[in-house]
């Protein structure tokens, strides 16, 4: 019976203390709680977070969005103390700005068995201007220690009805209870979308709302100004979103952008429909979104500007180049001439003319310039709107869904993608930041087309190595490494700007401190780099009781599997499909023979997602090995994790098996 | 205290001269400082004007940082003018950036949450390399507590054609200075007159960087300056000798903050009631601060030098290093334990001293000194986990400035001797015929080695799993079955108890089974070969590791023989390993590795590398077993 009682008490206490979702009430039990009931690793938890967004009206400013958020946080560990510092960013466009008011900011502690409450006063509130457009307000809560509970409420008033604050259900710590209410008057229509794999409960209804107030400075037409009262009613839609027991979001290896998986609700204004006014449409579907963007002077408006570069490009207009050659040469011209100022965006910052003159621009300046030149040469080039990996995935049509633009050329039902912001980028080899989700190619007639940005073609690393072993265990040989496509891009990014000595130094380090000689690299064509060198190393072969042991890949084997965790919640992002092929010829020392060697192996994942083959052949004093690792898809869904883990487990084990040589008798 | 550090960094380094041997200077250079001319005019206790003109040729993106066109400002530092001109190698002006086009930032960053300082910085995208940048600025300081240092060599990949630095002091206040490393690797010209000083260097090629180099402070030329009386944001100060300097600091910066309310005093008295031993009392107080107050960097008030009041810390429950130190001091005072606010340079990569023979505003961090029984305890008040008097490598083994009512005094912080910084690993290992391995182990870290494992205590299971998979990265498919972390703050040691296994450890070839008996601790560090070593090399802290492992051989296998014991002694350290058969199925593995601290001659480097190579190889020695017939 004892067991049963304990259990009941435990259950009751659990349910009793998470009942109220209002600020100002903190119980002893809550303060005494030592760890999160569902996640003992949690450093803190959001006990609850409630939010309500309404539309407020006054005669002078019109409608504004008012959002009130109340949060209650429990700190479990010292590492969680930072959750008692809070920041909020506010937008200011120069003429109007968002404003925030804090209230009910308190810290609760248990002292001598009593609940104490400490108010956050003005000395714990800080404001700071981050830039022309942004202001940040910060709160630092008083008296916070392990065990404390903090609560706060803030109200943000925003005159910008087109942009709504996102509601994050999920955080880096658990959220026990999250409820968000949006009340939208009938004059406004918003698109909503929820990302992440959690599905909040939704409750909808309509109700009536009455706005009233004083109207000031009403002229009677004869120069007299008076005040009078106004009052009007309309319907509003009330949507209530609710989720509870939300797990903390945890980052992992091989992930594109963890925020893509954070459960978040977003809004985008579709239309406003004020009484006695025509309905005004904002973004609605992807076609509309891109049309709207295209119409902007800083986007579509840039593409027709062409007078300023023509003189520099006479050779392209007259030359007898093939279409593809022309495209590539223009791309190279822009890439070489222009320098990216590291600012993103699909709207031109300086205007392409000024950018051209100064050789500097943001992403849009550079890539819209490229589109403009290609178009002017009669090539079917158009801008492609992109969301970078960092910007994440918005499944929801909105202008904010994109933050980047590249150039797409359509030839023979194929598309060549170009990004001239990165000096190492090549046609269809985009910087990794762009390899996210899909892009939208926008034509001047307003039509658009979805473009898959995830690389489909395999990038190949092809390595051949020949080496011989001395009887004292020293290995000497020659290596030729060929890097294609993305491998070549990455090679340039990492080592392109290094001087030869530095490249050699890196190679020595990566190849197990081998001594490297006659090191050369050459760019064979656009997407191929060839590296050749000779190496020697006396630490690769182990001599144990007269036998020689070595791993045939010497230093190219993967030492341990990158997939160590037992479980995986998110897709695995390899960035691009690839093949790593190693062809190896080993000459064994005189007087020795092969005693044993790793057996050949063929591994395949389901649906042809990955293949590994290890083939070995021994003939006389020579051993030949071909090791080929193929990953055929850039992003693997998480349900394949188990298979992937076991695939890499076997691959790593095989690559680390050794060849044993013994003395001939 | 970040801010102070920031300040010093900013106020580093300026002229122009055409007839240079630029070509020889170009070798290996990311940038060349064609000329750098900086002139400082101190005209009054509250007026210092710094004019700079810097001309730099930038060869690649690594060289961009040498443009260094950013300037902090606040109530007492005003930027009269700052501008940048970009010129092509052919001398054509590419761009002119005026003061109003500089970007204006708040001085907060990932380590400073709140600050009232701001920064003006150049934002320029190069359109090609090389290019030349001309930076000109004029800054007016009301604060004269920090006269900029002369530190001309800003990096190891920059060459300097000409650098000139001059100070004219017409304030009537004595200007003190101290020179460092003026004749070591760089030839320095100087001119010293009454009220005028000038330092310059010319045609300095790139120095180049090497592993394990001593700190730049110990090899590169620099000169520190200090006015005997100065002003710090409206507060007058004095730096003639440490006594008076300390008195000033105490009176003007600290006393007002020592205002612990009676209520708080009573509370802490009650907390230590019944404890007689002052150390035990101090521990209790320290623990109280660690558990109830948190560190947050808030840089407000007198240039970030005046601590927040003790009453505020008590009320708000947070503070920066100054505030928490001052608060802890007030608490200790309430229970009759004297302690002292102490200024230090906190840094792990180098042991940076407060210069004992140079009275000036120095330091970037604050700790607490508690004298007891002829010994000084140094307490880090921003740590929420550290044991009292833990000699952290953030502040160990260096000169610090203790401040009290009677003035300032230079002290040296303690450190752990090599044989006190121990890691003792013991374990029992079971090998299986299929190559699998099971291990029960205990790792005990103490002294200087306590610090690197102290965080384990707060690790979650997942974090521990990740940590051990990395720690034992030479064991594949490691599966942890049990972990336990026990900390003993009294003895300053931490014990990790763990059990793990893997299905693949030994290698099996026919009737042979091969394994490495060193299961718990393998050295992986091997310095790069360098036959033309230029600089001395440094090992900042010594340590001692021992390993004692009992290995149970797999059933059905017999030992063919054991490797010979190895003993390796050098001035860099000592290494010892032995293998002993306890019976036909048990081996004892013993390893002892001592690393000595020290600064060694460049000519010793190859020998050092050989020593480390020997250690690395010996750590990987393998044993062969044969299947019983």
mmCIF file of N, CA and C in Angstrom, chain A residues 41 77-79 81 84-87 111 118 123-124 126 128-130 138-146 250 253 339-341 343 358-360 505 513-515 538-539 542 544-545 547 549 559-560 564 566 595-596 653 656 658 660, chain B residues 95 103-104 106 108 112-115 118 123 125-128 267 290-294 296 298 300 312 314-318 384-385 458 460-462 466 469 473 476 479 504 507 509 512 514 526 528-529 613 617 620 622-624 626:
data_model
loop_
_atom_site.group_PDB
_atom_site.id
_atom_site.type_symbol
_atom_site.label_atom_id
_atom_site.label_comp_id
_atom_site.label_asym_id
_atom_site.label_seq_id
_atom_site.Cartn_x
_atom_site.Cartn_y
_atom_site.Cartn_z
ATOM 1 N N UNK A 41 17.053 17.396 -17.200
ATOM 2 C CA UNK A 41 18.225 18.151 -17.633
ATOM 3 C C UNK A 41 17.906 19.637 -17.812
ATOM 4 N N UNK A 77 18.638 25.484 -12.403
ATOM 5 C CA UNK A 77 20.099 25.334 -12.251
ATOM 6 C C UNK A 77 20.790 26.664 -12.482
ATOM 7 N N UNK A 78 22.046 26.727 -12.015
ATOM 8 C CA UNK A 78 22.810 27.963 -12.194
ATOM 9 C C UNK A 78 22.933 28.325 -13.673
ATOM 10 N N UNK A 79 23.033 27.304 -14.504
ATOM 11 C CA UNK A 79 23.152 27.558 -15.939
ATOM 12 C C UNK A 79 21.888 28.201 -16.487
ATOM 13 N N UNK A 81 20.282 30.701 -15.007
ATOM 14 C CA UNK A 81 20.083 32.051 -14.475
ATOM 15 C C UNK A 81 19.915 33.115 -15.567
ATOM 16 N N UNK A 84 16.745 34.869 -16.515
ATOM 17 C CA UNK A 84 16.240 36.004 -15.739
ATOM 18 C C UNK A 84 16.693 37.329 -16.344
ATOM 19 N N UNK A 85 17.329 37.278 -17.510
ATOM 20 C CA UNK A 85 17.602 38.485 -18.288
ATOM 21 C C UNK A 85 16.717 38.397 -19.521
ATOM 22 N N UNK A 86 16.034 39.464 -19.821
ATOM 23 C CA UNK A 86 15.096 39.423 -20.942
ATOM 24 C C UNK A 86 15.365 40.592 -21.878
ATOM 25 N N UNK A 87 15.301 40.316 -23.180
ATOM 26 C CA UNK A 87 15.509 41.367 -24.184
ATOM 27 C C UNK A 87 14.339 41.389 -25.143
ATOM 28 N N UNK A 111 12.054 31.980 1.361
ATOM 29 C CA UNK A 111 12.990 32.292 2.426
ATOM 30 C C UNK A 111 12.366 31.942 3.761
ATOM 31 N N UNK A 118 10.128 40.066 -4.835
ATOM 32 C CA UNK A 118 10.957 41.252 -5.044
ATOM 33 C C UNK A 118 10.569 41.859 -6.374
ATOM 34 N N UNK A 123 15.602 50.547 -12.045
ATOM 35 C CA UNK A 123 17.051 50.350 -12.180
ATOM 36 C C UNK A 123 17.404 49.017 -12.836
ATOM 37 N N UNK A 124 16.402 48.187 -13.023
ATOM 38 C CA UNK A 124 16.679 46.922 -13.726
ATOM 39 C C UNK A 124 16.163 46.925 -15.151
ATOM 40 N N UNK A 126 16.631 48.596 -18.921
ATOM 41 C CA UNK A 126 17.600 49.338 -19.727
ATOM 42 C C UNK A 126 17.094 49.465 -21.150
ATOM 43 N N UNK A 128 18.370 50.615 -25.126
ATOM 44 C CA UNK A 128 19.575 50.827 -25.919
ATOM 45 C C UNK A 128 19.212 50.905 -27.390
ATOM 46 N N UNK A 129 19.794 51.852 -28.086
ATOM 47 C CA UNK A 129 19.546 51.934 -29.528
ATOM 48 C C UNK A 129 20.562 51.063 -30.253
ATOM 49 N N UNK A 130 20.058 50.096 -31.018
ATOM 50 C CA UNK A 130 20.966 49.176 -31.706
ATOM 51 C C UNK A 130 21.374 49.751 -33.052
ATOM 52 N N UNK A 138 15.848 45.937 -22.198
ATOM 53 C CA UNK A 138 16.363 44.781 -21.463
ATOM 54 C C UNK A 138 15.880 44.817 -20.029
ATOM 55 N N UNK A 139 15.616 43.646 -19.499
ATOM 56 C CA UNK A 139 15.255 43.535 -18.091
ATOM 57 C C UNK A 139 16.287 42.669 -17.397
ATOM 58 N N UNK A 140 16.728 43.073 -16.222
ATOM 59 C CA UNK A 140 17.584 42.223 -15.399
ATOM 60 C C UNK A 140 16.852 42.029 -14.079
ATOM 61 N N UNK A 141 16.406 40.827 -13.818
ATOM 62 C CA UNK A 141 15.592 40.580 -12.630
ATOM 63 C C UNK A 141 16.423 40.544 -11.359
ATOM 64 N N UNK A 142 15.887 41.068 -10.273
ATOM 65 C CA UNK A 142 16.613 41.091 -9.004
ATOM 66 C C UNK A 142 16.498 39.764 -8.253
ATOM 67 N N UNK A 143 17.428 39.525 -7.371
ATOM 68 C CA UNK A 143 17.340 38.431 -6.383
ATOM 69 C C UNK A 143 17.089 37.070 -7.013
ATOM 70 N N UNK A 144 17.691 36.825 -8.150
ATOM 71 C CA UNK A 144 17.425 35.546 -8.802
ATOM 72 C C UNK A 144 18.476 34.533 -8.401
ATOM 73 N N UNK A 145 18.047 33.385 -7.970
ATOM 74 C CA UNK A 145 18.970 32.302 -7.637
ATOM 75 C C UNK A 145 18.345 30.985 -8.058
ATOM 76 N N UNK A 146 19.082 29.928 -7.883
ATOM 77 C CA UNK A 146 18.537 28.618 -8.230
ATOM 78 C C UNK A 146 17.276 28.392 -7.411
ATOM 79 N N UNK A 250 16.508 21.135 -28.942
ATOM 80 C CA UNK A 250 17.947 20.883 -28.761
ATOM 81 C C UNK A 250 18.668 20.779 -30.088
ATOM 82 N N UNK A 253 24.137 17.888 -34.577
ATOM 83 C CA UNK A 253 25.051 17.981 -35.720
ATOM 84 C C UNK A 253 24.268 17.763 -37.020
ATOM 85 N N UNK A 339 31.992 43.494 -55.294
ATOM 86 C CA UNK A 339 32.395 43.033 -53.969
ATOM 87 C C UNK A 339 31.214 43.126 -53.030
ATOM 88 N N UNK A 340 30.934 42.033 -52.416
ATOM 89 C CA UNK A 340 29.753 41.954 -51.559
ATOM 90 C C UNK A 340 30.025 42.612 -50.213
ATOM 91 N N UNK A 341 29.122 43.502 -49.768
ATOM 92 C CA UNK A 341 29.320 44.169 -48.475
ATOM 93 C C UNK A 341 28.791 43.352 -47.303
ATOM 94 N N UNK A 343 25.833 42.326 -46.745
ATOM 95 C CA UNK A 343 24.430 42.528 -46.389
ATOM 96 C C UNK A 343 23.531 41.705 -47.298
ATOM 97 N N UNK A 358 30.808 51.827 -57.928
ATOM 98 C CA UNK A 358 31.685 51.701 -56.758
ATOM 99 C C UNK A 358 32.209 50.290 -56.543
ATOM 100 N N UNK A 359 31.748 49.365 -57.352
ATOM 101 C CA UNK A 359 32.187 47.953 -57.253
ATOM 102 C C UNK A 359 31.768 47.281 -55.948
ATOM 103 N N UNK A 360 30.804 47.833 -55.263
ATOM 104 C CA UNK A 360 30.357 47.272 -53.982
ATOM 105 C C UNK A 360 28.843 47.235 -53.962
ATOM 106 N N UNK A 505 51.164 23.105 -44.887
ATOM 107 C CA UNK A 505 51.070 22.937 -43.443
ATOM 108 C C UNK A 505 49.759 22.248 -43.056
ATOM 109 N N UNK A 513 50.458 14.297 -39.709
ATOM 110 C CA UNK A 513 51.826 14.799 -39.603
ATOM 111 C C UNK A 513 52.804 14.197 -40.599
ATOM 112 N N UNK A 514 52.320 13.875 -41.774
ATOM 113 C CA UNK A 514 53.227 13.384 -42.812
ATOM 114 C C UNK A 514 54.096 14.528 -43.299
ATOM 115 N N UNK A 515 55.256 14.164 -43.856
ATOM 116 C CA UNK A 515 56.043 15.200 -44.515
ATOM 117 C C UNK A 515 55.608 15.265 -45.968
ATOM 118 N N UNK A 538 56.592 7.965 -40.892
ATOM 119 C CA UNK A 538 57.051 6.725 -40.251
ATOM 120 C C UNK A 538 56.180 6.330 -39.057
ATOM 121 N N UNK A 539 55.045 7.022 -38.885
ATOM 122 C CA UNK A 539 54.183 6.690 -37.741
ATOM 123 C C UNK A 539 52.928 5.934 -38.138
ATOM 124 N N UNK A 542 52.405 0.006 -37.556
ATOM 125 C CA UNK A 542 52.785 -0.473 -36.229
ATOM 126 C C UNK A 542 53.531 -1.790 -36.375
ATOM 127 N N UNK A 544 54.356 -4.908 -34.296
ATOM 128 C CA UNK A 544 54.089 -5.605 -33.047
ATOM 129 C C UNK A 544 54.612 -7.032 -33.189
ATOM 130 N N UNK A 545 55.557 -7.360 -32.365
ATOM 131 C CA UNK A 545 56.194 -8.670 -32.389
ATOM 132 C C UNK A 545 56.574 -9.103 -33.799
ATOM 133 N N UNK A 547 55.425 -8.272 -36.667
ATOM 134 C CA UNK A 547 54.449 -8.122 -37.762
ATOM 135 C C UNK A 547 54.118 -6.663 -37.968
ATOM 136 N N UNK A 549 51.370 -3.782 -39.053
ATOM 137 C CA UNK A 549 49.928 -3.530 -39.112
ATOM 138 C C UNK A 549 49.685 -2.143 -39.686
ATOM 139 N N UNK A 559 37.684 8.256 -38.686
ATOM 140 C CA UNK A 559 38.115 7.599 -37.451
ATOM 141 C C UNK A 559 36.946 7.179 -36.575
ATOM 142 N N UNK A 560 35.940 8.035 -36.499
ATOM 143 C CA UNK A 560 34.792 7.604 -35.715
ATOM 144 C C UNK A 560 33.534 8.193 -36.329
ATOM 145 N N UNK A 564 26.638 9.828 -33.365
ATOM 146 C CA UNK A 564 26.847 9.160 -32.102
ATOM 147 C C UNK A 564 25.581 9.076 -31.279
ATOM 148 N N UNK A 566 21.844 8.412 -29.950
ATOM 149 C CA UNK A 566 21.025 7.223 -30.178
ATOM 150 C C UNK A 566 19.754 7.569 -30.951
ATOM 151 N N UNK A 595 49.594 -11.384 -44.410
ATOM 152 C CA UNK A 595 49.058 -12.453 -43.568
ATOM 153 C C UNK A 595 47.537 -12.377 -43.568
ATOM 154 N N UNK A 596 47.009 -11.196 -43.354
ATOM 155 C CA UNK A 596 45.558 -11.050 -43.412
ATOM 156 C C UNK A 596 45.204 -9.642 -43.854
ATOM 157 N N UNK A 653 33.977 1.054 -39.211
ATOM 158 C CA UNK A 653 34.651 -0.159 -38.753
ATOM 159 C C UNK A 653 35.508 -0.732 -39.880
ATOM 160 N N UNK A 656 38.680 1.145 -40.668
ATOM 161 C CA UNK A 656 39.695 1.098 -39.616
ATOM 162 C C UNK A 656 40.298 -0.290 -39.423
ATOM 163 N N UNK A 658 42.744 -3.413 -40.308
ATOM 164 C CA UNK A 658 44.134 -3.303 -40.739
ATOM 165 C C UNK A 658 44.590 -4.460 -41.621
ATOM 166 N N UNK A 660 47.663 -6.974 -42.216
ATOM 167 C CA UNK A 660 48.776 -7.498 -41.417
ATOM 168 C C UNK A 660 49.810 -8.113 -42.358
ATOM 169 N N UNK B 95 37.406 56.187 -52.250
ATOM 170 C CA UNK B 95 36.282 56.496 -51.383
ATOM 171 C C UNK B 95 36.735 57.322 -50.201
ATOM 172 N N UNK B 103 29.678 53.954 -38.629
ATOM 173 C CA UNK B 103 28.542 53.311 -37.962
ATOM 174 C C UNK B 103 28.637 53.519 -36.464
ATOM 175 N N UNK B 104 27.491 53.718 -35.873
ATOM 176 C CA UNK B 104 27.405 54.004 -34.452
ATOM 177 C C UNK B 104 26.845 52.780 -33.727
ATOM 178 N N UNK B 106 26.347 50.372 -30.009
ATOM 179 C CA UNK B 106 26.405 50.322 -28.563
ATOM 180 C C UNK B 106 27.576 49.419 -28.196
ATOM 181 N N UNK B 108 27.835 47.211 -26.072
ATOM 182 C CA UNK B 108 27.496 45.924 -25.455
ATOM 183 C C UNK B 108 27.851 44.804 -26.421
ATOM 184 N N UNK B 112 29.096 41.776 -22.309
ATOM 185 C CA UNK B 112 28.619 42.941 -21.568
ATOM 186 C C UNK B 112 27.143 43.142 -21.860
ATOM 187 N N UNK B 113 26.338 43.023 -20.816
ATOM 188 C CA UNK B 113 24.894 43.095 -21.030
ATOM 189 C C UNK B 113 24.425 44.538 -21.135
ATOM 190 N N UNK B 114 24.958 45.386 -20.290
ATOM 191 C CA UNK B 114 24.543 46.782 -20.294
ATOM 192 C C UNK B 114 25.779 47.673 -20.204
ATOM 193 N N UNK B 115 25.820 48.742 -20.994
ATOM 194 C CA UNK B 115 26.937 49.668 -20.940
ATOM 195 C C UNK B 115 26.455 51.016 -21.445
ATOM 196 N N UNK B 118 29.517 53.958 -26.252
ATOM 197 C CA UNK B 118 29.185 53.662 -27.642
ATOM 198 C C UNK B 118 30.473 53.635 -28.464
ATOM 199 N N UNK B 123 32.725 51.182 -41.618
ATOM 200 C CA UNK B 123 32.251 49.980 -42.297
ATOM 201 C C UNK B 123 32.580 50.168 -43.771
ATOM 202 N N UNK B 125 33.642 47.957 -47.456
ATOM 203 C CA UNK B 125 33.845 46.697 -48.172
ATOM 204 C C UNK B 125 34.947 46.909 -49.202
ATOM 205 N N UNK B 126 36.056 46.215 -49.051
ATOM 206 C CA UNK B 126 37.138 46.392 -50.025
ATOM 207 C C UNK B 126 36.676 45.949 -51.414
ATOM 208 N N UNK B 127 37.117 46.651 -52.429
ATOM 209 C CA UNK B 127 36.744 46.263 -53.787
ATOM 210 C C UNK B 127 37.911 45.606 -54.504
ATOM 211 N N UNK B 128 38.913 45.279 -53.754
ATOM 212 C CA UNK B 128 40.056 44.608 -54.363
ATOM 213 C C UNK B 128 41.259 44.805 -53.481
ATOM 214 N N UNK B 267 21.649 39.402 9.044
ATOM 215 C CA UNK B 267 21.339 38.139 8.389
ATOM 216 C C UNK B 267 22.600 37.278 8.248
ATOM 217 N N UNK B 290 27.622 32.923 -3.559
ATOM 218 C CA UNK B 290 27.542 32.080 -4.760
ATOM 219 C C UNK B 290 26.122 31.599 -5.032
ATOM 220 N N UNK B 291 25.395 31.337 -3.946
ATOM 221 C CA UNK B 291 24.058 30.789 -4.145
ATOM 222 C C UNK B 291 22.975 31.831 -4.328
ATOM 223 N N UNK B 292 23.262 33.062 -3.941
ATOM 224 C CA UNK B 292 22.171 34.039 -3.997
ATOM 225 C C UNK B 292 22.438 35.200 -4.944
ATOM 226 N N UNK B 293 23.661 35.372 -5.390
ATOM 227 C CA UNK B 293 23.959 36.502 -6.265
ATOM 228 C C UNK B 293 24.509 35.965 -7.574
ATOM 229 N N UNK B 294 24.162 36.642 -8.655
ATOM 230 C CA UNK B 294 24.666 36.179 -9.940
ATOM 231 C C UNK B 294 25.473 37.259 -10.631
ATOM 232 N N UNK B 296 26.567 39.516 -13.675
ATOM 233 C CA UNK B 296 26.103 40.069 -14.939
ATOM 234 C C UNK B 296 26.921 41.316 -15.204
ATOM 235 N N UNK B 298 27.580 44.787 -16.082
ATOM 236 C CA UNK B 298 26.904 46.075 -16.242
ATOM 237 C C UNK B 298 27.947 47.165 -16.106
ATOM 238 N N UNK B 300 28.483 50.655 -15.967
ATOM 239 C CA UNK B 300 27.988 52.014 -15.808
ATOM 240 C C UNK B 300 28.771 52.673 -14.685
ATOM 241 N N UNK B 312 22.813 47.840 -3.107
ATOM 242 C CA UNK B 312 22.142 47.517 -4.367
ATOM 243 C C UNK B 312 22.293 46.041 -4.703
ATOM 244 N N UNK B 314 22.791 43.712 -2.686
ATOM 245 C CA UNK B 314 21.984 42.961 -1.738
ATOM 246 C C UNK B 314 20.525 42.935 -2.175
ATOM 247 N N UNK B 315 20.069 44.067 -2.642
ATOM 248 C CA UNK B 315 18.670 44.204 -3.028
ATOM 249 C C UNK B 315 18.387 43.510 -4.361
ATOM 250 N N UNK B 316 19.276 43.721 -5.334
ATOM 251 C CA UNK B 316 19.000 43.238 -6.686
ATOM 252 C C UNK B 316 19.463 41.806 -6.936
ATOM 253 N N UNK B 317 20.474 41.400 -6.165
ATOM 254 C CA UNK B 317 20.923 40.016 -6.322
ATOM 255 C C UNK B 317 21.825 39.773 -7.513
ATOM 256 N N UNK B 318 22.408 40.834 -8.075
ATOM 257 C CA UNK B 318 23.373 40.615 -9.141
ATOM 258 C C UNK B 318 24.402 41.729 -9.155
ATOM 259 N N UNK B 384 30.223 31.031 -9.338
ATOM 260 C CA UNK B 384 29.171 30.493 -8.490
ATOM 261 C C UNK B 384 29.477 29.080 -8.038
ATOM 262 N N UNK B 385 30.629 28.564 -8.455
ATOM 263 C CA UNK B 385 30.920 27.164 -8.156
ATOM 264 C C UNK B 385 32.278 26.955 -7.496
ATOM 265 N N UNK B 458 27.736 19.854 -13.122
ATOM 266 C CA UNK B 458 26.420 20.367 -13.488
ATOM 267 C C UNK B 458 25.928 19.781 -14.813
ATOM 268 N N UNK B 460 24.272 17.423 -17.573
ATOM 269 C CA UNK B 460 23.164 16.470 -17.655
ATOM 270 C C UNK B 460 23.725 15.154 -18.201
ATOM 271 N N UNK B 461 22.924 14.145 -18.170
ATOM 272 C CA UNK B 461 23.341 12.831 -18.674
ATOM 273 C C UNK B 461 23.785 12.912 -20.118
ATOM 274 N N UNK B 462 23.013 13.638 -20.909
ATOM 275 C CA UNK B 462 23.342 13.779 -22.335
ATOM 276 C C UNK B 462 24.675 14.496 -22.512
ATOM 277 N N UNK B 466 28.177 13.029 -24.184
ATOM 278 C CA UNK B 466 28.922 13.716 -25.233
ATOM 279 C C UNK B 466 30.375 13.968 -24.788
ATOM 280 N N UNK B 469 32.402 10.714 -24.786
ATOM 281 C CA UNK B 469 32.673 10.248 -26.151
ATOM 282 C C UNK B 469 33.812 11.061 -26.761
ATOM 283 N N UNK B 473 37.996 9.723 -27.282
ATOM 284 C CA UNK B 473 37.706 9.647 -28.727
ATOM 285 C C UNK B 473 38.487 8.550 -29.433
ATOM 286 N N UNK B 476 36.039 3.670 -29.979
ATOM 287 C CA UNK B 476 34.861 3.846 -30.832
ATOM 288 C C UNK B 476 33.637 3.163 -30.240
ATOM 289 N N UNK B 479 29.838 3.169 -25.132
ATOM 290 C CA UNK B 479 28.523 3.265 -24.499
ATOM 291 C C UNK B 479 28.722 3.419 -23.007
ATOM 292 N N UNK B 504 33.956 -2.914 -29.806
ATOM 293 C CA UNK B 504 35.113 -3.010 -30.685
ATOM 294 C C UNK B 504 36.285 -2.243 -30.107
ATOM 295 N N UNK B 507 41.885 -5.613 -31.662
ATOM 296 C CA UNK B 507 41.828 -6.052 -33.050
ATOM 297 C C UNK B 507 42.151 -7.536 -33.082
ATOM 298 N N UNK B 509 43.109 -10.781 -35.374
ATOM 299 C CA UNK B 509 43.602 -11.253 -36.667
ATOM 300 C C UNK B 509 43.907 -12.725 -36.528
ATOM 301 N N UNK B 512 45.625 -14.023 -33.483
ATOM 302 C CA UNK B 512 46.217 -12.905 -32.748
ATOM 303 C C UNK B 512 45.140 -11.936 -32.268
ATOM 304 N N UNK B 514 45.205 -8.031 -30.584
ATOM 305 C CA UNK B 514 46.086 -6.917 -30.268
ATOM 306 C C UNK B 514 45.287 -5.834 -29.574
ATOM 307 N N UNK B 526 51.072 16.889 -30.386
ATOM 308 C CA UNK B 526 52.420 16.840 -30.939
ATOM 309 C C UNK B 526 52.699 18.178 -31.613
ATOM 310 N N UNK B 528 54.192 21.041 -33.944
ATOM 311 C CA UNK B 528 54.641 21.000 -35.333
ATOM 312 C C UNK B 528 56.162 21.074 -35.403
ATOM 313 N N UNK B 529 56.734 20.342 -36.390
ATOM 314 C CA UNK B 529 58.182 20.453 -36.614
ATOM 315 C C UNK B 529 58.543 21.900 -36.924
ATOM 316 N N UNK B 613 56.951 13.428 -28.858
ATOM 317 C CA UNK B 613 56.723 12.359 -29.815
ATOM 318 C C UNK B 613 56.886 11.006 -29.150
ATOM 319 N N UNK B 617 54.073 8.153 -28.781
ATOM 320 C CA UNK B 617 54.263 6.782 -29.265
ATOM 321 C C UNK B 617 54.113 5.769 -28.137
ATOM 322 N N UNK B 620 50.763 4.735 -27.125
ATOM 323 C CA UNK B 620 50.012 3.897 -28.062
ATOM 324 C C UNK B 620 50.597 2.499 -28.233
ATOM 325 N N UNK B 622 51.195 -1.332 -28.087
ATOM 326 C CA UNK B 622 50.170 -2.376 -28.075
ATOM 327 C C UNK B 622 50.727 -3.694 -27.574
ATOM 328 N N UNK B 623 49.829 -4.534 -27.117
ATOM 329 C CA UNK B 623 50.205 -5.858 -26.607
ATOM 330 C C UNK B 623 49.535 -6.911 -27.473
ATOM 331 N N UNK B 624 50.291 -7.975 -27.733
ATOM 332 C CA UNK B 624 49.790 -9.058 -28.585
ATOM 333 C C UNK B 624 49.443 -10.283 -27.741
ATOM 334 N N UNK B 626 47.915 -14.420 -27.947
ATOM 335 C CA UNK B 626 47.722 -15.544 -28.882
ATOM 336 C C UNK B 626 46.600 -16.430 -28.367
#
